[in-house]
PDB file of C-alpha atoms in Angstrom:
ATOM      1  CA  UNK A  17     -42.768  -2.401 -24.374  1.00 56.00           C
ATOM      2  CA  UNK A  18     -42.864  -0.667 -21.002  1.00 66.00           C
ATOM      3  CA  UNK A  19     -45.098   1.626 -19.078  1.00 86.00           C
ATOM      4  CA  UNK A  20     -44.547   3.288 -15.916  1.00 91.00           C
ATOM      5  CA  UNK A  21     -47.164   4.881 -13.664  1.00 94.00           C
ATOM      6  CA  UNK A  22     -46.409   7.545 -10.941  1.00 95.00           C
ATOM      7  CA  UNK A  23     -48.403  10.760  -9.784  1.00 96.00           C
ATOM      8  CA  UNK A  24     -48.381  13.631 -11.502  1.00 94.00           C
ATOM      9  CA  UNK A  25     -47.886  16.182  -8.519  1.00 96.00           C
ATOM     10  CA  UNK A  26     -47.847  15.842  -4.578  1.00 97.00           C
ATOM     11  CA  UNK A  27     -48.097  18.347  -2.634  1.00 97.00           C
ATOM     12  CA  UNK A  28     -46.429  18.306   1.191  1.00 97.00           C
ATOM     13  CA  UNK A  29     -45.342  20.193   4.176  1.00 97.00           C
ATOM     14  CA  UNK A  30     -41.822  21.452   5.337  1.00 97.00           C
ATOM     15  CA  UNK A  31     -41.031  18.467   7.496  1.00 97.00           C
ATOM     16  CA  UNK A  32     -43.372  16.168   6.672  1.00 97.00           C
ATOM     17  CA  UNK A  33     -42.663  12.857   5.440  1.00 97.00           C
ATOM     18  CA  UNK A  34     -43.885  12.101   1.649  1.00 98.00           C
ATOM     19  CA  UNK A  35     -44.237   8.817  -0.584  1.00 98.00           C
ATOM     20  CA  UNK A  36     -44.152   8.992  -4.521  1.00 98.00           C
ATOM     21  CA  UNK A  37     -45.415   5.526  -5.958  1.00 97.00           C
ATOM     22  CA  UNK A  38     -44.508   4.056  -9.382  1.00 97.00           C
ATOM     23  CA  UNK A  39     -45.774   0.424 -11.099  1.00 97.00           C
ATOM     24  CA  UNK A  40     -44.386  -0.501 -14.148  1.00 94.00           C
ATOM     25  CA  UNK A  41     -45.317  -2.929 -16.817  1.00 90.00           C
ATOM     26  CA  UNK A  42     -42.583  -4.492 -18.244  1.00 82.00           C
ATOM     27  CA  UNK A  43     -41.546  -7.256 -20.276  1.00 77.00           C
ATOM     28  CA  UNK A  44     -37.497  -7.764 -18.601  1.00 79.00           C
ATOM     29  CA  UNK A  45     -36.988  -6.163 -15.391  1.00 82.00           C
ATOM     30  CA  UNK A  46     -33.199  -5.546 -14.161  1.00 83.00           C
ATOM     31  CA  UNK A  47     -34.276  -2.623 -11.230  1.00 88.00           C
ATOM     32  CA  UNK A  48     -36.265   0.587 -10.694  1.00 92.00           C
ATOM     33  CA  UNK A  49     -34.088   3.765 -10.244  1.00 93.00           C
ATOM     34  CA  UNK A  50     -35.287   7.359  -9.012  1.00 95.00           C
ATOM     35  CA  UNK A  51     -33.993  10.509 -10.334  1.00 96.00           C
ATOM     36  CA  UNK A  52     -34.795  13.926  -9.178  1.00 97.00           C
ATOM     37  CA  UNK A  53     -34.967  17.126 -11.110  1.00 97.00           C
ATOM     38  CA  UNK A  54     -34.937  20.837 -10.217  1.00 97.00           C
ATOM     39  CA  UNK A  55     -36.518  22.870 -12.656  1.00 93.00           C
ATOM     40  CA  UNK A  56     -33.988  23.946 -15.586  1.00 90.00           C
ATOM     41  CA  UNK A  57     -31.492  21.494 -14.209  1.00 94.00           C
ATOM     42  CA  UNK A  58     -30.254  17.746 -15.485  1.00 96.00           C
ATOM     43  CA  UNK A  59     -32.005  14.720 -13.557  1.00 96.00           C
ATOM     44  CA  UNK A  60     -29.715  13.716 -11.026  1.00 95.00           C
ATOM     45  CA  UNK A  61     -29.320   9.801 -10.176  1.00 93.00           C
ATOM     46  CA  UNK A  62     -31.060   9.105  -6.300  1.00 94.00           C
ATOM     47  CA  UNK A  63     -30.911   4.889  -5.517  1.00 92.00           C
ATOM     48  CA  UNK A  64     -31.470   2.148  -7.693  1.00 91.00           C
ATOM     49  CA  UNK A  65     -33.463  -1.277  -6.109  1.00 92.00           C
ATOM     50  CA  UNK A  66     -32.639  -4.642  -8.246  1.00 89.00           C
ATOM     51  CA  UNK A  67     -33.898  -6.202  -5.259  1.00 91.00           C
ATOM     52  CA  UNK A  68     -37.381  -6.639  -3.320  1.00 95.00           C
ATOM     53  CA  UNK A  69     -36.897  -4.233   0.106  1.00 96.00           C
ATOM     54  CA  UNK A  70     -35.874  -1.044   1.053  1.00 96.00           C
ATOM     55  CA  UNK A  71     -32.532   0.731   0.191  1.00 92.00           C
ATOM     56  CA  UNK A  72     -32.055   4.144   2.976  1.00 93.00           C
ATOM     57  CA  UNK A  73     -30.468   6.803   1.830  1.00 88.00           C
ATOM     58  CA  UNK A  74     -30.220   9.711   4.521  1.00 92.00           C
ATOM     59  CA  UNK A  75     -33.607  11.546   4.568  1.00 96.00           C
ATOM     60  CA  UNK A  76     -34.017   9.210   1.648  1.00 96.00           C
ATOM     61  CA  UNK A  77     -35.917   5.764   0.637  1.00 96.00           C
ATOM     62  CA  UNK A  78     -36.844   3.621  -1.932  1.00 97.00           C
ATOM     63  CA  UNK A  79     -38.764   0.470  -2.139  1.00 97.00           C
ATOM     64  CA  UNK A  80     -39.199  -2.672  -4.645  1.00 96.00           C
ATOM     65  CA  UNK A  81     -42.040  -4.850  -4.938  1.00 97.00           C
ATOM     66  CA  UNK A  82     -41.174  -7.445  -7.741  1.00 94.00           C
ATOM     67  CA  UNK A  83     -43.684  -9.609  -7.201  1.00 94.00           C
ATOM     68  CA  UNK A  84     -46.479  -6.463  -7.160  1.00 95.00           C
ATOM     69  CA  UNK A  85     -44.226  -4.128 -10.119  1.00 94.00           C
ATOM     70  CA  UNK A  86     -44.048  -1.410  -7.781  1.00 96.00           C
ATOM     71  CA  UNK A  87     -42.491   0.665  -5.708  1.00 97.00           C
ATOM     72  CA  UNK A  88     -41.682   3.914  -3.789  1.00 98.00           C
ATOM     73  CA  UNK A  89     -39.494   6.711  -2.755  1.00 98.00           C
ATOM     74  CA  UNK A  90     -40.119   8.076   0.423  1.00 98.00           C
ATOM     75  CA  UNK A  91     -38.525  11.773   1.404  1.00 97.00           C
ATOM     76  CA  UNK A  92     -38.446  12.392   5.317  1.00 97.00           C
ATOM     77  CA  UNK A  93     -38.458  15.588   6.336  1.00 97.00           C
ATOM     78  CA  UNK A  94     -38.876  17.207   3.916  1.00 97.00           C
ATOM     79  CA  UNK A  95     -37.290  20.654   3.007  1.00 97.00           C
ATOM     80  CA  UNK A  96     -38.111  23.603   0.641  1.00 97.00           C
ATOM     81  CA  UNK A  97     -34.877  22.333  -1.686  1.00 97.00           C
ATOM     82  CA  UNK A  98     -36.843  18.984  -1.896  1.00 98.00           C
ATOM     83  CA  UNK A  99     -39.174  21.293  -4.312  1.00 98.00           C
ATOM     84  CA  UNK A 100     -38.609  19.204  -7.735  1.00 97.00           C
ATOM     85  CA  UNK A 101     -39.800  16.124 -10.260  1.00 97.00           C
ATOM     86  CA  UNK A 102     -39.072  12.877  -9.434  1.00 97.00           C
ATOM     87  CA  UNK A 103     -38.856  10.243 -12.229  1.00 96.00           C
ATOM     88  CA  UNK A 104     -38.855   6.450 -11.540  1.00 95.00           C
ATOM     89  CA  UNK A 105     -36.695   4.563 -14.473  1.00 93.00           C
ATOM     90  CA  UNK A 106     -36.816   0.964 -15.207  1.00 90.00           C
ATOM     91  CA  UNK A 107     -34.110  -0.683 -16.583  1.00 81.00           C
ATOM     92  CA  UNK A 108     -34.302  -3.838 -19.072  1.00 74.00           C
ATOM     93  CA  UNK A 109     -31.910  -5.828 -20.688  1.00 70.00           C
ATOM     94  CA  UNK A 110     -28.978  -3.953 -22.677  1.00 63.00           C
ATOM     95  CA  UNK A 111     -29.223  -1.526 -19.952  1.00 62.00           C
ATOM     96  CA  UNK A 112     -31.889   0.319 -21.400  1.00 75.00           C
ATOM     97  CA  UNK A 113     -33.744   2.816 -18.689  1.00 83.00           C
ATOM     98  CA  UNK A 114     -37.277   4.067 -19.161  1.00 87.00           C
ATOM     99  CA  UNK A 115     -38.814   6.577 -17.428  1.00 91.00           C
ATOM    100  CA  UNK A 116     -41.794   7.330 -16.137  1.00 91.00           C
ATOM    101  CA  UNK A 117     -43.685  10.615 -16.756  1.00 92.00           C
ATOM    102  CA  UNK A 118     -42.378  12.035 -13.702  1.00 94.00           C
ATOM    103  CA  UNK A 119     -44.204  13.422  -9.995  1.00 96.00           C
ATOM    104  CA  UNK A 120     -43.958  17.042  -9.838  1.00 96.00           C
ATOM    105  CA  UNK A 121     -43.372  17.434  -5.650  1.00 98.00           C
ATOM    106  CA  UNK A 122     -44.257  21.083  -4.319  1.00 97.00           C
ATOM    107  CA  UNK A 123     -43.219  21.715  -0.877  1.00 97.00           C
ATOM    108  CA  UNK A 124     -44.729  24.667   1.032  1.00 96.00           C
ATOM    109  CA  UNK A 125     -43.754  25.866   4.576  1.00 94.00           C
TER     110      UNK A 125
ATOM    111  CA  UNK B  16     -14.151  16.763 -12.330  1.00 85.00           C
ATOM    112  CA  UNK B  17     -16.114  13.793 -13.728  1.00 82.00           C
ATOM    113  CA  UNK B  18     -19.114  14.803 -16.197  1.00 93.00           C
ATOM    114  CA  UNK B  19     -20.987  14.436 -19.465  1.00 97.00           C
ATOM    115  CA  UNK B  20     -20.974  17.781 -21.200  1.00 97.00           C
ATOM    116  CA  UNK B  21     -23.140  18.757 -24.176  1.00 97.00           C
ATOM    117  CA  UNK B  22     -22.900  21.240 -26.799  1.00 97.00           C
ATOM    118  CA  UNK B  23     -24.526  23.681 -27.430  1.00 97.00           C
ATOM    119  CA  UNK B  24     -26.754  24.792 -24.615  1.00 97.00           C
ATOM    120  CA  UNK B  25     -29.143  26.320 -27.027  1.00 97.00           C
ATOM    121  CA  UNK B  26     -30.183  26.347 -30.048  1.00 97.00           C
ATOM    122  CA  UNK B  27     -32.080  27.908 -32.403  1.00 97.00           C
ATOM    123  CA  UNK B  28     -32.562  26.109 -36.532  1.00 96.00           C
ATOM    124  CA  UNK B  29     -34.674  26.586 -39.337  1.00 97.00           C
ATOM    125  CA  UNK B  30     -36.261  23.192 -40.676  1.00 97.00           C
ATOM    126  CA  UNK B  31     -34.068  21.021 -42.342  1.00 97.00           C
ATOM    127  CA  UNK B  32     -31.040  22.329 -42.039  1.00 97.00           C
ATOM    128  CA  UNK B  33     -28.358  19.733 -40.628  1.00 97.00           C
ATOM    129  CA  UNK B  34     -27.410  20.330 -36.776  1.00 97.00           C
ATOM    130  CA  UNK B  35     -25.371  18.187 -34.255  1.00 98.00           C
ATOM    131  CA  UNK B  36     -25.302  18.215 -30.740  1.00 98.00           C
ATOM    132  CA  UNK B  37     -22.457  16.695 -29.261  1.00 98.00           C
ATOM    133  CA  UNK B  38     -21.948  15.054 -26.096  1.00 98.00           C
ATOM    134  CA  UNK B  39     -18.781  13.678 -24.386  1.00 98.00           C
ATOM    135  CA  UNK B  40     -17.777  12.072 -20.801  1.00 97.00           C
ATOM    136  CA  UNK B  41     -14.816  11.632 -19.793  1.00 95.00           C
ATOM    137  CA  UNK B  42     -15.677   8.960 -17.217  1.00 92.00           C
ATOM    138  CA  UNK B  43     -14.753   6.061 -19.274  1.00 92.00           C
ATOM    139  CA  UNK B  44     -18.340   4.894 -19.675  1.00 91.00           C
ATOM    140  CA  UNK B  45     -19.076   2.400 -21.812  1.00 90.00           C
ATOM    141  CA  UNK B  46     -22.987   3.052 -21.718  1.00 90.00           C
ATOM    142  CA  UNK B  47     -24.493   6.163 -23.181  1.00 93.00           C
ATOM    143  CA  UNK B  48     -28.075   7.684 -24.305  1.00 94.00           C
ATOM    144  CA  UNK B  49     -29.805  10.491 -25.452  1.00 97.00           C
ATOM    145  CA  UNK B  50     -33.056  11.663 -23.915  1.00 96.00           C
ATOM    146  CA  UNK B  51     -35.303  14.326 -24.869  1.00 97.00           C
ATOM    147  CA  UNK B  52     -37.963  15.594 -22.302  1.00 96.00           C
ATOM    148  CA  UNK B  53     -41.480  17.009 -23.660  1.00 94.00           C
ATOM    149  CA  UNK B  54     -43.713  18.441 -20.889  1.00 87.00           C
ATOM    150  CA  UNK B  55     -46.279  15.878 -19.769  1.00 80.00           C
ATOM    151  CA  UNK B  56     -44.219  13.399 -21.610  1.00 84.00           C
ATOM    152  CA  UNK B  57     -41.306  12.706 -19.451  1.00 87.00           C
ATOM    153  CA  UNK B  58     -37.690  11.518 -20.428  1.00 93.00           C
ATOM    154  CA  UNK B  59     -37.952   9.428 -23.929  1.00 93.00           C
ATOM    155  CA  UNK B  60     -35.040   7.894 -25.427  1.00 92.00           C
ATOM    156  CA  UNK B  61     -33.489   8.258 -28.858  1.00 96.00           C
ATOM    157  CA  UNK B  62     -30.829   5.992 -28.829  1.00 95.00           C
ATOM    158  CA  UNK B  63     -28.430   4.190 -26.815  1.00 92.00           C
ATOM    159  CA  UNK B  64     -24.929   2.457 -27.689  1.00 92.00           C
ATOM    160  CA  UNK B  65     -23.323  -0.400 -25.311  1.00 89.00           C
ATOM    161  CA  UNK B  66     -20.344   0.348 -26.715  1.00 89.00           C
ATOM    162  CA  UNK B  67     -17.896   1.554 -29.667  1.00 93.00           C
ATOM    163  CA  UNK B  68     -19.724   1.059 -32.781  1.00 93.00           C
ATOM    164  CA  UNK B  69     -22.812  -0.570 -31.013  1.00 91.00           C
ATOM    165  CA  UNK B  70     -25.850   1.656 -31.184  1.00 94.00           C
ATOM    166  CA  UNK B  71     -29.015   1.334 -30.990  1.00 92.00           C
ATOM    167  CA  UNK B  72     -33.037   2.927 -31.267  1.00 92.00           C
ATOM    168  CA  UNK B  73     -34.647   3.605 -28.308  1.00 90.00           C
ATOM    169  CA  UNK B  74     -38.580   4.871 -27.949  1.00 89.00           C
ATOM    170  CA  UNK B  75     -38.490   7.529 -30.538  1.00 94.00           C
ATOM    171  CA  UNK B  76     -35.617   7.158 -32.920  1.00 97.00           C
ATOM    172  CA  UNK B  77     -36.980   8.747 -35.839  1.00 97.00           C
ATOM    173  CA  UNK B  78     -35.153  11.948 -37.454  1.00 97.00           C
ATOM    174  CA  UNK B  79     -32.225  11.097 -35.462  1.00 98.00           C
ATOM    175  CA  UNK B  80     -28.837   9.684 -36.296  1.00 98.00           C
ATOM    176  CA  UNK B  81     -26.269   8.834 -33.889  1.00 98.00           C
ATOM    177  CA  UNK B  82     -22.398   7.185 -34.015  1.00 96.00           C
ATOM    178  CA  UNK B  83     -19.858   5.998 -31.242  1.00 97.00           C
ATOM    179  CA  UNK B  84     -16.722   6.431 -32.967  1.00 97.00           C
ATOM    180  CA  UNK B  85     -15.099   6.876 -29.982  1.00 96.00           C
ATOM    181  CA  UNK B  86     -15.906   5.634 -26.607  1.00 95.00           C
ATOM    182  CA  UNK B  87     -16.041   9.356 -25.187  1.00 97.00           C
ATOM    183  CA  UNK B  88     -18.285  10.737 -27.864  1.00 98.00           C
ATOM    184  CA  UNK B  89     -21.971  10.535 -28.898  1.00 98.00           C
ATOM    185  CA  UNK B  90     -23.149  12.955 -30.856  1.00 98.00           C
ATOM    186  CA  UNK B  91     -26.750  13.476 -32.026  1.00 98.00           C
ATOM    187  CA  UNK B  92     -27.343  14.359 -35.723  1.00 98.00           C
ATOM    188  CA  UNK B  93     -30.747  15.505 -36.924  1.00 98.00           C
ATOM    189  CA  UNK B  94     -30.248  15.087 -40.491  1.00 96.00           C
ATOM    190  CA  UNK B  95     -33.085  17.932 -41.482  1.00 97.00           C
ATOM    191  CA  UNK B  96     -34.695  19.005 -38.469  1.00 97.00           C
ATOM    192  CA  UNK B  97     -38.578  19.407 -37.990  1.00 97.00           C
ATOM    193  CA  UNK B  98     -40.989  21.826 -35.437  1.00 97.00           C
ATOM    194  CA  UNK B  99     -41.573  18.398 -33.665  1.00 97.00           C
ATOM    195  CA  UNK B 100     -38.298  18.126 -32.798  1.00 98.00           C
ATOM    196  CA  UNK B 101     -38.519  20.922 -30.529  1.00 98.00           C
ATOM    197  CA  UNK B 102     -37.170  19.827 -27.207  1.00 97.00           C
ATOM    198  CA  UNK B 103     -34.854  19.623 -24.095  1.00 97.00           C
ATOM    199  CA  UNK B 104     -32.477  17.297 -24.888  1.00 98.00           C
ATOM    200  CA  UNK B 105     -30.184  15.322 -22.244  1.00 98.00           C
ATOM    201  CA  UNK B 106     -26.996  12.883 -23.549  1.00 97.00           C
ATOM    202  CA  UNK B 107     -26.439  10.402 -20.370  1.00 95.00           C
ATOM    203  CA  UNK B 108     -23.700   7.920 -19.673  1.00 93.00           C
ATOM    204  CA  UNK B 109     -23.458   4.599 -17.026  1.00 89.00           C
ATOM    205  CA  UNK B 110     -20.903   2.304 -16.682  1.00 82.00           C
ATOM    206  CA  UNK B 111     -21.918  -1.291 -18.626  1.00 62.00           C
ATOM    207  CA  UNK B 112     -22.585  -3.372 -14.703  1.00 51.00           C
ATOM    208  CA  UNK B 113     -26.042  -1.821 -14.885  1.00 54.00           C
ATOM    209  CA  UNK B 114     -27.833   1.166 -13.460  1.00 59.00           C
ATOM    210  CA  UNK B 115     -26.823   0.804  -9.607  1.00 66.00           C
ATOM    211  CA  UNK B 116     -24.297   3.912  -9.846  1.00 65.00           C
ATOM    212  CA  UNK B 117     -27.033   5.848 -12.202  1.00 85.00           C
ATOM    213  CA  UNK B 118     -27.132   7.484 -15.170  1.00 90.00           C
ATOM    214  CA  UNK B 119     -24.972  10.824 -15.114  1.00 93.00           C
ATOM    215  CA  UNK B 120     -27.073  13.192 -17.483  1.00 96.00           C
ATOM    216  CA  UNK B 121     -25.403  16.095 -19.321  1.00 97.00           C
ATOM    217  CA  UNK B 122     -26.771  19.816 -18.493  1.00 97.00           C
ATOM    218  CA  UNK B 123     -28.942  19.598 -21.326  1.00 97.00           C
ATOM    219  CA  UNK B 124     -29.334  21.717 -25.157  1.00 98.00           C
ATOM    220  CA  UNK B 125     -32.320  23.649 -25.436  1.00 97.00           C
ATOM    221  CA  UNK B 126     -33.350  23.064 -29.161  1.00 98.00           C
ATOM    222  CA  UNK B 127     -35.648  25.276 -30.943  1.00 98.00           C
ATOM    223  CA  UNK B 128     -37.011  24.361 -34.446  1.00 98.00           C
ATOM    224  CA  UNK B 129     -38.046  27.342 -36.173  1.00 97.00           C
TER     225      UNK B 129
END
């Protein structure tokens, strides 16, 4: 089986840089994905890391750790529409993506 | 425009009587999963199917059915519904490399089990 840790809520300023970790316990790893979610919409697919580093995406980021089962997604400067959950998924063999519980982000001006 | 789309958006059933909510994508997927979302519980999955006729249980299969007649389709059957199955439910698709392009989730059905 697999279990995924992350934060249950951060809380950050407009233009601020925040960092939402996740470690997993799993028994196949393929890659850790992030999804965000606005309230009452579907989760939306952010990066995927199959590989130890970091993988940019404009304002942004997400880390791998293999060696440590954990990682990151980092959000630079932040905005008001950054105001959402943010799942990590881990993905094992037969393509099979778990999810963690989720880190409710509230951004305030 | 390429999506999954689910039907219906909500839903409201008395116990045990049959419902299914379908899903279809029209990206030629050959990956696809159902998810429902409980608050403080996250995204838990049902079932998933690698391909036509290939399905299989995910975290919490029970009082589910599924089938992948078609590689397009995956509809969720709840043979006769319970209060615990209460729940937002998402139908996602991927294509089969893996999980670098994402999952593409449906808008969701809103079920209600009265």
């Amino acid at each position: 089986g697999q279990s995924l840790e992350q934060p249950s809520e951060v809380t950050a300023v407009e233009g601020a840089i925040v960092q939402i970790n996740c470690t997993y316990q799993t028994s196949g790893f393929y890659g850790l994905s992030w999804y965000q979610q606005h309230d009452g919409g579907a989760p939306t697919f952010l990066s995927y890391n199959a590989l130890d580093g970091l993988e940019e995406t404009g304002r942004f980021s997400s880390f791998l750790s293999r060696s440590d089962s954990y990682g990151y997604l980092l959000l630079q400067e932040l905005q008001m529409k950054d105001s959402a959950s943010y799942f990590c998924a881990v993905r094992e063999a037969g393509n099979m993506l778990t999810f963690g519980g989720g880190t409710r982000l509230m951004v305030k001006p | 425009e390429a999506q999954v789309t689910q039907n219906p958006r909500y839903l409201i059933t008395v116990t045990g009587k049959k419902l299914t909510v379908t899903c279809s994508q029209n990206m030629n997927h050959e990956y696809m999963s159902w998810y429902r979302q409980d608050p403080g519980l996250g995204l838990r999955q049902i079932y998933y199917s690698m391909n036509v006729e290939v399905t299989d249980k995910g975290d919490v299969p029970e009082g589910y059915k599924v089938s992948r007649k078609e590689k397009r389709n995956f509809p969720l059957i709840l043979e006769s519904p319970s209060p615990n199955q209460t729940s937002l439910y998402f139908c996602a698709s991927s294509f089969s490399s893996g999980t670098a392009h994402g999952y593409t989730f449906g808008s969701g059905t809103r079920l209600t089990v009265v």
